[in-house]
Coordinates of N, CA and C in Angstrom, one line a residue:
M997 N -56.0 -5.0 49.1 CA -55.8 -4.1 48.0 C -54.3 -3.8 48.0
M998 N -53.8 -3.5 46.8 CA -52.4 -3.2 46.7 C -52.1 -2.3 45.5
H999 N -51.1 -1.5 45.5 CA -50.7 -0.7 44.4 C -49.7 -1.5 43.6
V1000 N -49.9 -1.4 42.3 CA -49.0 -2.1 41.3 C -48.8 -1.1 40.1
F1001 N -48.0 -1.5 39.2 CA -47.7 -0.7 38.0 C -48.1 -1.6 36.8
L1002 N -49.0 -1.0 35.9 CA -49.5 -1.7 34.7 C -48.7 -1.2 33.5
L1003 N -48.1 -2.1 32.8 CA -47.3 -1.8 31.6 C -48.3 -1.8 30.4
L1004 N -48.4 -0.6 29.8 CA -49.2 -0.5 28.5 C -48.3 -0.4 27.3
V1005 N -48.6 -1.2 26.3 CA -47.8 -1.2 25.1 C -48.7 -0.9 23.9
Y1006 N -48.3 0.2 23.1 CA -49.0 0.6 21.9 C -48.1 0.4 20.7
L1007 N -48.7 0.0 19.6 CA -48.0 -0.2 18.3 C -48.6 0.8 17.3
G1008 N -47.8 1.4 16.5 CA -48.2 2.4 15.5 C -48.1 3.8 16.0
D1009 N -48.6 4.7 15.1 CA -48.4 6.1 15.4 C -49.7 6.8 14.9
G1010 N -50.0 7.9 15.6 CA -51.1 8.7 15.2 C -52.5 8.0 15.2
D1011 N -53.3 8.1 14.2 CA -54.6 7.4 14.1 C -54.4 5.9 14.1
Q1012 N -53.3 5.4 13.7 CA -53.1 4.0 13.5 C -52.6 3.4 14.8
R1013 N -52.4 4.2 15.8 CA -51.9 3.7 17.1 C -52.9 2.8 17.8
R1014 N -52.5 1.6 18.3 CA -53.4 0.7 18.9 C -52.8 0.0 20.1
L1015 N -53.6 -0.2 21.1 CA -53.1 -0.9 22.3 C -52.9 -2.4 22.0
I1016 N -51.7 -2.9 22.3 CA -51.5 -4.3 22.0 C -51.3 -5.1 23.3
S1017 N -51.0 -4.5 24.4 CA -50.9 -5.2 25.6 C -51.2 -4.3 26.8
N1018 N -52.0 -4.9 27.7 CA -52.4 -4.2 28.9 C -52.7 -5.2 30.1
D1019 N -51.8 -6.2 30.1 CA -52.1 -7.3 31.1 C -50.8 -7.7 31.9
M1020 N -49.8 -6.8 31.9 CA -48.6 -7.1 32.6 C -48.5 -6.1 33.8
Y1021 N -48.6 -6.7 35.0 CA -48.5 -5.9 36.3 C -47.2 -6.2 37.0
F1022 N -46.7 -5.1 37.6 CA -45.4 -5.2 38.3 C -45.5 -4.6 39.7
E1023 N -44.8 -5.2 40.6 CA -44.8 -4.7 42.0 C -43.9 -3.4 42.0
S1024 N -42.9 -3.3 41.2 CA -41.9 -2.3 41.2 C -42.0 -1.4 40.0
V1025 N -42.0 -0.1 40.1 CA -42.0 0.8 38.9 C -40.7 0.6 38.2
V1026 N -39.6 0.4 38.9 CA -38.3 0.2 38.3 C -38.3 -1.0 37.4
R1027 N -38.8 -2.1 37.8 CA -38.9 -3.3 37.0 C -39.9 -3.1 35.8
C1028 N -41.0 -2.4 36.1 CA -41.9 -2.1 35.0 C -41.3 -1.3 33.9
N1029 N -40.6 -0.2 34.3 CA -39.9 0.7 33.4 C -38.8 -0.1 32.6
F1030 N -38.1 -1.0 33.2 CA -37.1 -1.8 32.6 C -37.7 -2.5 31.4
F1031 N -38.9 -3.2 31.6 CA -39.5 -3.9 30.5 C -40.1 -2.9 29.5
A1032 N -40.6 -1.8 29.9 CA -41.1 -0.8 28.9 C -39.9 -0.3 28.0
K1033 N -38.8 -0.1 28.6 CA -37.6 0.3 27.8 C -37.2 -0.8 26.8
E1034 N -37.1 -2.0 27.3 CA -36.7 -3.2 26.4 C -37.7 -3.5 25.3
I1035 N -39.0 -3.4 25.6 CA -40.0 -3.7 24.6 C -40.0 -2.6 23.5
S1036 N -39.8 -1.4 23.9 CA -39.8 -0.3 22.8 C -38.5 -0.1 22.1
R1037 N -37.5 -0.9 22.5 CA -36.2 -0.8 21.8 C -36.3 -1.3 20.4
R1038 N -35.7 -0.7 19.4 CA -35.8 -1.2 18.0 C -34.4 -1.4 17.5
Y1039 N -34.2 -2.5 16.7 CA -32.9 -2.8 16.1 C -33.1 -2.8 14.6
G1040 N -32.1 -2.4 13.9 CA -32.1 -2.4 12.5 C -31.0 -1.5 11.9
N1041 N -31.0 -1.3 10.7 CA -30.1 -0.4 10.0 C -30.7 1.0 9.8
Y1042 N -31.2 1.6 10.8 CA -31.8 2.9 10.7 C -30.8 3.9 11.0
N1043 N -30.3 4.6 10.0 CA -29.3 5.7 10.3 C -30.1 7.0 10.7
H1044 N -31.3 7.0 10.3 CA -32.2 8.2 10.6 C -33.6 7.7 11.0
I1045 N -34.1 8.3 12.0 CA -35.4 7.9 12.5 C -36.5 8.0 11.5
E1046 N -36.4 8.9 10.5 CA -37.4 9.0 9.5 C -37.6 7.8 8.6
Y1047 N -36.6 6.9 8.6 CA -36.7 5.6 7.9 C -37.5 4.5 8.6
L1048 N -37.8 4.8 9.9 CA -38.6 3.8 10.6 C -40.1 3.9 10.2
N1049 N -40.7 2.8 9.8 CA -42.1 2.8 9.4 C -42.9 3.2 10.6
P1050 N -43.8 4.2 10.5 CA -44.7 4.5 11.6 C -45.5 3.4 12.2
D1051 N -45.8 2.4 11.4 CA -46.6 1.2 11.8 C -45.7 0.4 12.8
D1052 N -44.4 0.5 12.8 CA -43.5 -0.2 13.6 C -43.1 0.5 14.9
K1053 N -43.6 1.7 15.1 CA -43.3 2.5 16.3 C -44.0 1.9 17.5
V1054 N -43.2 1.7 18.6 CA -43.7 1.1 19.8 C -43.6 2.2 20.9
T1055 N -44.7 2.3 21.7 CA -44.7 3.2 22.8 C -45.1 2.3 24.0
A1056 N -44.3 2.3 25.1 CA -44.6 1.5 26.3 C -44.3 2.4 27.5
Y1057 N -45.3 2.3 28.4 CA -45.1 3.1 29.7 C -45.9 2.4 30.8
C1058 N -45.6 2.8 32.0 CA -46.2 2.2 33.2 C -47.1 3.2 33.9
I1059 N -48.3 2.7 34.3 CA -49.2 3.6 35.1 C -49.5 2.9 36.4
P1060 N -49.7 3.6 37.5 CA -50.0 3.0 38.7 C -51.5 2.5 38.7
K1061 N -51.7 1.4 39.4 CA -53.1 0.9 39.5 C -53.3 0.4 40.9
Y1062 N -54.5 0.4 41.4 CA -54.8 -0.1 42.7 C -55.7 -1.4 42.5
I1063 N -55.2 -2.5 42.8 CA -55.9 -3.8 42.5 C -56.2 -4.6 43.8
K1064 N -57.1 -5.5 43.7 CA -57.4 -6.5 44.7 C -56.2 -7.5 44.8
K1065 N -55.6 -7.7 45.9 CA -54.5 -8.6 46.0 C -54.9 -10.0 45.6
G1066 N -54.1 -10.6 44.7 CA -54.4 -11.9 44.2 C -55.3 -12.0 43.0
S1067 N -55.8 -10.8 42.6 CA -56.8 -10.8 41.4 C -56.1 -11.0 40.1
V1068 N -54.8 -10.6 40.0 CA -54.0 -10.8 38.8 C -52.6 -11.2 39.2
G1069 N -51.9 -11.8 38.2 CA -50.5 -12.2 38.4 C -49.7 -10.9 38.4
V1070 N -48.8 -10.8 39.4 CA -47.9 -9.7 39.5 C -46.5 -10.1 39.4
Y1071 N -45.7 -9.5 38.5 CA -44.3 -9.9 38.4 C -43.5 -9.1 39.4

């Protein structure tokens, strides 16, 4: 058994929020948080956050998990 960090990625906001990824496991929380930050970064000509469509909002964060060693691929 080993501790890892699972990256969860959600798309949308409020009642429209849905889980779109829950299969990326990382050995290091630092590496997991790097990808969470990069995945949730948005580019565009948004001068104000209110112009961002709520359906395009991305939330990504890491949670600790205890898994059987070798049961999943770990980055």
